[in-house]
Amino acid sequence: MRAMTRSVNETPLSHIRNFSIVAHIDHGKSTLADRLIQMTGSLEMREMKDQILDAMDIERERGITIKANTVRLEYDAKDGEHYVLNLIDTPGHVDFAYEVSRSLSACEGSLLVVDASQGVEAQTLANVYQALDNDHEIVTVLNKIDLPAAEPERIKAQIEEVIGLDTADAVEISAKTGLGVENVLEAIVKRLPPPKGGDRNDPLKALLVDSWYDSYLGVIVLVRVLDGHLKKGQIIRMMGTDAKYTVERVGVITPKMVTVEELGPGEIGFITGSIKEVADTRVGDTITEDKRPTSTMLPGFKPAQPVVFCGLFPVDAADFEDLRAAMGKLRLNDASFSFEMESSAALGFGFRCGFLGLLHLEIVQERLEREFDLDLIATAPSVVYKLSMTDGTERELHNPADMPDVVKIREIHEPWIRATILTPDDYLGSVLKLCQDRRGIQVDLSYVGNRAMVIYDLPLNEVVFDFYDRLKSLSKGYASFDYQITEYREGNLVKMQILVNSEPVDALSMMVHRSAAERRGREMCEKLKDLIPKHMFKIPIQAAIGGSVIARETISALRKDVTAKCYGGDASRKRKLLDKQKEGKKRMRQFGKVDIPQEAFIAALKMSDQ
Amino acid sequence: MTITTRFTGDFRAYPDAGDPGFGVYLHWPFCAAKCPYCDFNSHVRHKPVDQNRFVDAFRQEIAYTAGMTGPKTVTSIFIGGGTPSLMDPSTVGAILDTVARNWHVPDGIEITLEANPSSVEATRFRGYRDAGVNRVSMGVQALNDADLKVLGRLHDVEDALKAIRLAREIFPRLSFDLIYARPNQTVAAWEAELKQAIGYAVDHLSLYQLTIEEGTPFYALHKAGKLIVPDGDLSAELYEATQAITGEAGMPAYEVSNHARPGAESRHNLTYWRYGDYAGIGAGAHGRLTLNGTRIATATERMPERWLEMVEARGAAHVEIEELEPEEQADELLLMGLRLTEGIEVSRWQALSGRPFDSARERDLIANGFLERLGNDRIRCTPAGMLILDAVVADLAI
């Protein structure tokens, strides 16, 4: 680490700007960030690579940001003054809504980046509203202005109509070519407010924005100082968890990690202090000095709450310990992901895992498979149900397998969401039908040019089951979707079991609304009929609620399976075929007398198939 | 349709009542044309084959193999192919003489030669009889000209009937092959054809359902959807009709696809299915030999010319001499033995595998009507079990 040329606390508050960027996937957030880093000379050209702030492979590939990240830019503005600009790159997805809200609360302003040909998307809306909720000043940036399809005037009108922002001074740029990016820097300096301050001699009050694990430094904590200052040797206290640490390093990210003397009011930077696990650092917590604490905690702190659960099982049972180790490592860096051991007759030993949402689930699964080289089977995602029992107690249900006897349950409550869907007019009919089919209740429908904006209340349970895939496919990818969890409502929910040859298959049990049970049961039975190979006997496949069968298919018995011609010379060949069959059988799971290939479970659990 | 017919054959009447015996198999790897369904080791050569050179090579490989086995009594000889009826009778004679010089060949044992019914080949029948052949297995395959064309055969029905008539005059025993479950074949058409065939039959019939084998022209056609063969249900009906008709005619199945008048079962093929020892000689031939108590699987080079060169260089052309593990032997006994209506001896399976038979699986298979016990040591498939034999074997083999 090199020494800083300028001590941070020499920068007066009036010359600091903290901002984030709000954008839909692919609208150019990361490219703009790259360009800002490059134009302010934070990195030499040779150090540049695309999407500097998205450190994980998965972030780069999917064009999403999972962890909050930050970069400190030093900018000599046209007014001749020197400014420090702190960019906090936030995760844009609803699964990380809480993390987004904490990142936004660390800033005073946002750049709203909109693709000049695509226009506003549902995700953009949700995030820009969050920024406005945090009292942000917004600078509207129209990106990809160099593309022939760009229609800046139309998109500006759309932004005014949908979001209600004045777009008269929107900045038109091409992040790719660098066109107009200078104007973005000027707008940040001129139009975004400096941090409200705070005195460096006040008791310390800092926001824990995010944290991640580094194998050399331990946990690195990203902070925004509001009052007081942070420096090496200080004993700090996390007010939410009451844990104490000695600060070992204080620094800023340029995006290289550079140590500094101290971080003062309005500043964003990092600290380290032999913190072993990310789980010890909760996003949104207030950091203060142990011996001279601040009197009030920052508002809005809440621990991460898993919303979606599913079982993850190794395809090869021998990988179970590797999976446990991999999950442990992932959790080092992702405290919002939880797991506990689970065993299934169908899938063997695995883990019941909790996630912030479906994208979070997908990302964790993908990272486990990719970074740890594991083959996994995921069971159907389930939401968290709240059960009111007849004896007056309440309990949560994360796994259909744990469903208590129905006579002991008075009511089942399920989480509902408010969904915002933006879709081209052509697909509106299909979108509405999908929402209706999923027990949706329409809240609002309005038009923005030729795009419709639909707001629906939907049970989350209907959304975790292939809703997003269906929405994408029926709108050919044009509809965008965002949601927030609103409340729990009572629902007529039942546990549907799948029985193969009268044996329940635990991995295929699911909670469904009574009205959807027949359809879902029928779909599952039909699917399994094709996936389970014929046996020597007839195999009934049933979907049942309690004791009553609601759907049924039958796999007919194997009619003929005999090699017609088998001479002496074929003995070896036949034996080798038999050996292959034996190998195959090892990978099958037995339910009573029925062998079900593992591939059948994987295929049956794939939700996107229609 | 459920199968109600019982097996009519009494296995105790089969040749050598359960004794596997020792067979000698000799492979002639050439055909006049390759049939589009066939995946056997057969090759078409446009120049005449130097049969003297092959005779010499056969002599060497037979002697070499006899050196491995030591003195043994042969219970059957089978000359298969390819098309062995393309061999000169003198070639057949020389090879059979060599077998008799190297092992003990008692008088009257079954000596079979596979033949095609084309007129040219029929002219050699008398010569084969003189050389010692006492049984012919003829590849008739169909009794209608349109299907013979589809199957790529070089003969027509008239040729076949003539050849059958001639063979009946010359050879004491005669079998012929038919292929059924052909493209577009109905149950009624097959029933009529089968009844006609039984009228021509002497003591043995091989009735094979057409199988689409990988690597054959039929495989490619089938995959492209240009060749439609009977599906599971229809082919099961065809199989059941075959069992009913042959049973009534006194030629019940003694193996999945082989039918005989009681006592006329092929001695040689029984050796395979009883999992006995057999020497495999010639290009691409397989053998099973017990050498000093160890069971060995042998296989020879498949390409005829390379086989010749290898034999000429070192006396034999084995490309594989593999010791079989106990479990492998037990699997092979199941695979081969359960094809026979006589079934297998449980004690023999236990001796080979070194572990007790899985009685729970056996009980299930018996309860489902696929397997039955005969006496206290023999199990066999029921007719219903025979229809799904591969699944039964897979179930028992695990």
mmCIF file with all atom_site columns, C-alpha atoms in Angstrom, chain A residues 534 536-537 558-576 578-579 581-582 585 590 593 595, chain B residues 39 208-209 233 235-236 240 257 269 272-273 278 286 288 324 328 331-332 339 364-365 370 387-391 394 397-398:
data_model
loop_
_atom_site.group_PDB
_atom_site.id
_atom_site.type_symbol
_atom_site.label_atom_id
_atom_site.label_alt_id
_atom_site.label_comp_id
_atom_site.label_asym_id
_atom_site.label_entity_id
_atom_site.label_seq_id
_atom_site.pdbx_PDB_ins_code
_atom_site.Cartn_x
_atom_site.Cartn_y
_atom_site.Cartn_z
_atom_site.occupancy
_atom_site.B_iso_or_equiv
_atom_site.pdbx_formal_charge
_atom_site.auth_seq_id
_atom_site.auth_comp_id
_atom_site.auth_asym_id
_atom_site.auth_atom_id
_atom_site.pdbx_PDB_model_num
ATOM 1  C CA . LYS A 1 534 ? -41.075 -48.546 -16.843 1.00 0.00 ? 534 LYS A CA 1
ATOM 2  C CA . MET A 1 536 ? -41.907 -54.916 -14.297 1.00 0.00 ? 536 MET A CA 1
ATOM 3  C CA . PHE A 1 537 ? -45.161 -53.821 -12.687 1.00 0.00 ? 537 PHE A CA 1
ATOM 4  C CA . LEU A 1 558 ? -42.763 -53.072 -19.003 1.00 0.00 ? 558 LEU A CA 1
ATOM 5  C CA . ARG A 1 559 ? -44.275 -55.029 -21.878 1.00 0.00 ? 559 ARG A CA 1
ATOM 6  C CA . LYS A 1 560 ? -41.267 -56.527 -23.549 1.00 0.00 ? 560 LYS A CA 1
ATOM 7  C CA . ASP A 1 561 ? -37.587 -56.293 -22.790 1.00 0.00 ? 561 ASP A CA 1
ATOM 8  C CA . VAL A 1 562 ? -35.566 -59.208 -23.997 1.00 0.00 ? 562 VAL A CA 1
ATOM 9  C CA . THR A 1 563 ? -32.580 -59.512 -26.284 1.00 0.00 ? 563 THR A CA 1
ATOM 10 C CA . ALA A 1 564 ? -33.734 -61.565 -29.245 1.00 0.00 ? 564 ALA A CA 1
ATOM 11 C CA . LYS A 1 565 ? -30.421 -63.006 -30.257 1.00 0.00 ? 565 LYS A CA 1
ATOM 12 C CA . CYS A 1 566 ? -27.686 -63.859 -27.833 1.00 0.00 ? 566 CYS A CA 1
ATOM 13 C CA . TYR A 1 567 ? -24.940 -66.232 -28.829 1.00 0.00 ? 567 TYR A CA 1
ATOM 14 C CA . GLY A 1 568 ? -21.770 -67.220 -27.073 1.00 0.00 ? 568 GLY A CA 1
ATOM 15 C CA . GLY A 1 569 ? -19.894 -64.260 -28.437 1.00 0.00 ? 569 GLY A CA 1
ATOM 16 C CA . ASP A 1 570 ? -22.399 -61.857 -26.926 1.00 0.00 ? 570 ASP A CA 1
ATOM 17 C CA . ALA A 1 571 ? -21.814 -62.922 -23.353 1.00 0.00 ? 571 ALA A CA 1
ATOM 18 C CA . SER A 1 572 ? -19.112 -60.311 -22.775 1.00 0.00 ? 572 SER A CA 1
ATOM 19 C CA . ARG A 1 573 ? -21.062 -57.575 -24.474 1.00 0.00 ? 573 ARG A CA 1
ATOM 20 C CA . LYS A 1 574 ? -24.196 -58.365 -22.532 1.00 0.00 ? 574 LYS A CA 1
ATOM 21 C CA . ARG A 1 575 ? -22.235 -58.466 -19.306 1.00 0.00 ? 575 ARG A CA 1
ATOM 22 C CA . LYS A 1 576 ? -20.765 -55.055 -19.990 1.00 0.00 ? 576 LYS A CA 1
ATOM 23 C CA . LEU A 1 578 ? -25.361 -55.257 -17.362 1.00 0.00 ? 578 LEU A CA 1
ATOM 24 C CA . ASP A 1 579 ? -22.467 -53.576 -15.562 1.00 0.00 ? 579 ASP A CA 1
ATOM 25 C CA . GLN A 1 581 ? -27.132 -50.953 -15.727 1.00 0.00 ? 581 GLN A CA 1
ATOM 26 C CA . LYS A 1 582 ? -25.741 -51.743 -12.290 1.00 0.00 ? 582 LYS A CA 1
ATOM 27 C CA . LYS A 1 585 ? -28.970 -48.383 -10.493 1.00 0.00 ? 585 LYS A CA 1
ATOM 28 C CA . GLN A 1 590 ? -35.514 -46.563 -4.120  1.00 0.00 ? 590 GLN A CA 1
ATOM 29 C CA . LYS A 1 593 ? -39.999 -51.276 -5.032  1.00 0.00 ? 593 LYS A CA 1
ATOM 30 C CA . ASP A 1 595 ? -36.197 -47.183 -8.629  1.00 0.00 ? 595 ASP A CA 1
ATOM 31 C CA . ASP B 2 39  ? -23.932 -56.262 -36.780 1.00 0.00 ? 39  ASP B CA 1
ATOM 32 C CA . TYR B 2 208 ? -35.681 -63.826 -33.956 1.00 0.00 ? 208 TYR B CA 1
ATOM 33 C CA . GLN B 2 209 ? -37.372 -60.505 -33.549 1.00 0.00 ? 209 GLN B CA 1
ATOM 34 C CA . ASP B 2 233 ? -46.963 -53.721 -27.368 1.00 0.00 ? 233 ASP B CA 1
ATOM 35 C CA . SER B 2 235 ? -43.733 -56.870 -30.582 1.00 0.00 ? 235 SER B CA 1
ATOM 36 C CA . ALA B 2 236 ? -44.988 -58.459 -27.348 1.00 0.00 ? 236 ALA B CA 1
ATOM 37 C CA . GLU B 2 240 ? -46.832 -64.304 -27.664 1.00 0.00 ? 240 GLU B CA 1
ATOM 38 C CA . SER B 2 257 ? -35.866 -67.359 -29.726 1.00 0.00 ? 257 SER B CA 1
ATOM 39 C CA . ASN B 2 269 ? -26.189 -73.494 -28.396 1.00 0.00 ? 269 ASN B CA 1
ATOM 40 C CA . TYR B 2 272 ? -23.514 -71.291 -24.556 1.00 0.00 ? 272 TYR B CA 1
ATOM 41 C CA . TRP B 2 273 ? -26.690 -70.923 -22.577 1.00 0.00 ? 273 TRP B CA 1
ATOM 42 C CA . TYR B 2 278 ? -16.420 -73.308 -25.781 1.00 0.00 ? 278 TYR B CA 1
ATOM 43 C CA . HIS B 2 286 ? -15.320 -65.457 -28.593 1.00 0.00 ? 286 HIS B CA 1
ATOM 44 C CA . ARG B 2 288 ? -15.001 -69.329 -22.618 1.00 0.00 ? 288 ARG B CA 1
ATOM 45 C CA . LEU B 2 324 ? -13.361 -63.610 -15.244 1.00 0.00 ? 324 LEU B CA 1
ATOM 46 C CA . GLU B 2 328 ? -18.727 -61.686 -13.626 1.00 0.00 ? 328 GLU B CA 1
ATOM 47 C CA . ASP B 2 331 ? -23.658 -62.522 -14.043 1.00 0.00 ? 331 ASP B CA 1
ATOM 48 C CA . GLU B 2 332 ? -22.907 -64.425 -17.251 1.00 0.00 ? 332 GLU B CA 1
ATOM 49 C CA . ARG B 2 339 ? -32.682 -67.601 -21.552 1.00 0.00 ? 339 ARG B CA 1
ATOM 50 C CA . ASP B 2 364 ? -40.754 -60.589 -5.452  1.00 0.00 ? 364 ASP B CA 1
ATOM 51 C CA . LEU B 2 365 ? -40.167 -61.921 -8.948  1.00 0.00 ? 365 LEU B CA 1
ATOM 52 C CA . PHE B 2 370 ? -41.959 -63.682 -13.618 1.00 0.00 ? 370 PHE B CA 1
ATOM 53 C CA . LEU B 2 387 ? -40.831 -61.497 -22.235 1.00 0.00 ? 387 LEU B CA 1
ATOM 54 C CA . ILE B 2 388 ? -39.007 -59.083 -19.911 1.00 0.00 ? 388 ILE B CA 1
ATOM 55 C CA . LEU B 2 389 ? -35.966 -61.240 -19.310 1.00 0.00 ? 389 LEU B CA 1
ATOM 56 C CA . ASP B 2 390 ? -33.439 -58.397 -19.537 1.00 0.00 ? 390 ASP B CA 1
ATOM 57 C CA . ALA B 2 391 ? -35.202 -56.578 -16.692 1.00 0.00 ? 391 ALA B CA 1
ATOM 58 C CA . ALA B 2 394 ? -30.884 -56.827 -14.175 1.00 0.00 ? 394 ALA B CA 1
ATOM 59 C CA . ALA B 2 397 ? -27.824 -59.337 -10.907 1.00 0.00 ? 397 ALA B CA 1
ATOM 60 C CA . ILE B 2 398 ? -27.603 -56.365 -8.578  1.00 0.00 ? 398 ILE B CA 1
#
